[in-house]
Short mmCIF file of C-alpha atoms in Angstrom, two decimals:
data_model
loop_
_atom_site.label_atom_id
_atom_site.label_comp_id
_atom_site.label_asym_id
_atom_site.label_seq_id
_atom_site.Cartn_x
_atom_site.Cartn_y
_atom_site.Cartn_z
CA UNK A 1 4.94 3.05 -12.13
CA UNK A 2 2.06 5.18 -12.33
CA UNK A 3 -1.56 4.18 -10.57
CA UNK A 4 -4.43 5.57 -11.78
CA UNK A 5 -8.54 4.95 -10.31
CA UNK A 6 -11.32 5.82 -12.79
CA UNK A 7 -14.73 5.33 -13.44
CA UNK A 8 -16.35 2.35 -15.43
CA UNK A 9 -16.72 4.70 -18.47
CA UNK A 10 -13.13 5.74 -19.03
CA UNK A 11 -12.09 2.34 -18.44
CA UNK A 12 -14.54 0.94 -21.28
CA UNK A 13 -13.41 3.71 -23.17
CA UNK A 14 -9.57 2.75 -22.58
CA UNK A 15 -10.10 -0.97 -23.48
CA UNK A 16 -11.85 -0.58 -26.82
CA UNK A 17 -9.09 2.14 -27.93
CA UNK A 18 -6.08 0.23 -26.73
CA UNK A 19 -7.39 -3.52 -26.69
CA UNK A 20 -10.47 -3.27 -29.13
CA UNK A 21 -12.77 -4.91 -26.39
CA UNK A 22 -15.80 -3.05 -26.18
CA UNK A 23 -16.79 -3.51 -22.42
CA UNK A 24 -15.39 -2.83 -18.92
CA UNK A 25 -12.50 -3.95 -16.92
CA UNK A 26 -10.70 -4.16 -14.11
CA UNK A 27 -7.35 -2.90 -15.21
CA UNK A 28 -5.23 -2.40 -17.80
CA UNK A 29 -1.47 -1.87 -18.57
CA UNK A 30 0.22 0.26 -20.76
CA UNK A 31 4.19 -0.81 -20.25
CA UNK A 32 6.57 1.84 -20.72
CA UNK A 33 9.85 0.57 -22.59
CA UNK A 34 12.27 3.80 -22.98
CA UNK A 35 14.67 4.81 -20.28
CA UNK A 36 14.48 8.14 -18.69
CA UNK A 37 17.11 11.22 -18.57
CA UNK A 38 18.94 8.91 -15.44
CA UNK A 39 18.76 5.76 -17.32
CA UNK A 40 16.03 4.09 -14.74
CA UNK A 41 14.00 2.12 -16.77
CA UNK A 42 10.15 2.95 -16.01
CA UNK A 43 7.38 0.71 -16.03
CA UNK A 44 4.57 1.93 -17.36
CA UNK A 45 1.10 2.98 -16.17
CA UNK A 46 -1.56 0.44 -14.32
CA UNK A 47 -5.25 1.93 -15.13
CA UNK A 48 -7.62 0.51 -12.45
CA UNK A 49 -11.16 0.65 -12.11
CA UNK A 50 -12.34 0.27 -8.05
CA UNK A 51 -16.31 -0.08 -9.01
CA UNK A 52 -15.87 -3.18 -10.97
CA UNK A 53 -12.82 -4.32 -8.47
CA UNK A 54 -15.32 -4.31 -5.63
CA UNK A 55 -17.98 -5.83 -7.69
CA UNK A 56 -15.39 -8.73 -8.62
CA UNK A 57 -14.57 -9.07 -5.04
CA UNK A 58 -18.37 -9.27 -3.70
CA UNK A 59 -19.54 -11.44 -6.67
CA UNK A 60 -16.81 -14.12 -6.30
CA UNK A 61 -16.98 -13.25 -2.32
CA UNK A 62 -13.04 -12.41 -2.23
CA UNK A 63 -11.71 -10.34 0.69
CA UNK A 64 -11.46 -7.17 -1.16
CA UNK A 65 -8.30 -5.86 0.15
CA UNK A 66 -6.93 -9.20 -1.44
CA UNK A 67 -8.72 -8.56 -4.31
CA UNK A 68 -7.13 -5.51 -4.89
CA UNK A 69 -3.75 -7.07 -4.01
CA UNK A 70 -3.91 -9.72 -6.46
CA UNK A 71 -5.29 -7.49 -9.39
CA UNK A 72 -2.58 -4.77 -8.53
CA UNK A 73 -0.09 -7.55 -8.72
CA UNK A 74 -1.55 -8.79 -11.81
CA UNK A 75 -1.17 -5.12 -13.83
CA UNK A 76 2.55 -5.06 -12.30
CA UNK A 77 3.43 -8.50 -13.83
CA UNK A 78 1.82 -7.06 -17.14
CA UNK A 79 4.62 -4.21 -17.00
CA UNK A 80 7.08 -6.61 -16.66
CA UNK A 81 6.08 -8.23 -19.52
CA UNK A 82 4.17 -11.33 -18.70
CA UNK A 83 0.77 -12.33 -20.36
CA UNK A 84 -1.57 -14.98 -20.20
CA UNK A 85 -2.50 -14.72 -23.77
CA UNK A 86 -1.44 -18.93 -24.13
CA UNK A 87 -2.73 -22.06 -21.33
CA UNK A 88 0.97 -21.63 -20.78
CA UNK A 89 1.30 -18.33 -20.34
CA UNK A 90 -1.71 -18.21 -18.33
CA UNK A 91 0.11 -20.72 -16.13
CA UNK A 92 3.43 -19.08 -15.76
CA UNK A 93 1.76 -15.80 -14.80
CA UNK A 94 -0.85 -17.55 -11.98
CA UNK A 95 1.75 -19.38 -10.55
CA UNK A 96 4.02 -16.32 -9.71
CA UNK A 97 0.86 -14.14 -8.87
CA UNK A 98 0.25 -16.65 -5.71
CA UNK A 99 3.64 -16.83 -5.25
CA UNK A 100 3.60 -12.50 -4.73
CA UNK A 101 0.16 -12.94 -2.88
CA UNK A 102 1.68 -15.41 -0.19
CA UNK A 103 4.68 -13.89 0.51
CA UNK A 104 2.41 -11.06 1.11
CA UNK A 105 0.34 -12.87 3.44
CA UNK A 106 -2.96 -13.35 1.53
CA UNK A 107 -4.40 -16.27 0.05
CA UNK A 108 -4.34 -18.00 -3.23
CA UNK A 109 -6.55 -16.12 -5.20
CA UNK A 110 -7.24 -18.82 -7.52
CA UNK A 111 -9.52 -20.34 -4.69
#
């Protein structure tokens, strides 16, 4: 899995040309589904965006190393294939990012 920071322009610029939304995020993840010349399977790539990350965090008044827990966790669960593009999908993939955030030791980020 591959990390990578940029600025709020690239990251607009990313989610219109892979996700046809024409505004700013706070990641996005581009899964990786082929195997590599030793047969580990890789990931994929997590694009994050730390302005809008600490904006997040200071506008919903979130501890911002949790912040950037959960929304790391969040792109990671998007490599591995789950979405919240349904109420129930939505549901599956909260429930297991709380689950990640409290065995971490950080609080429900849903609160």
């Amino acid at each position: 899995m591959t990390i990578r920071l940029t600025n709020v322009e690239e990251i607009t610029q990313l989610n219109l040309k892979y996700r046809k939304k024409n505004k700013a995020t706070n990641i996005i993840s581009f899964p990786f589904n082929t195997f590599d010349f030793i047969n580990n399977k890789l990931l994929g790539d997590i694009v994050m965006c730390p302005f809008i990350i600490s904006q997040e965090a200071k506008k919903y008044k979130k501890n911002i190393v949790e912040h950037w827990a959960h929304i790391t966790i969040h792109g990671y669960l998007h490599l591995l294939g789950f979405k919240h593009n349904s109420f129930n999908n939505r549901k599956i993939m909260e429930k297991l990012e709380i689950k990640i955030m409290k065995k971490l030791g950080y609080n429900n980020p849903y609160f």
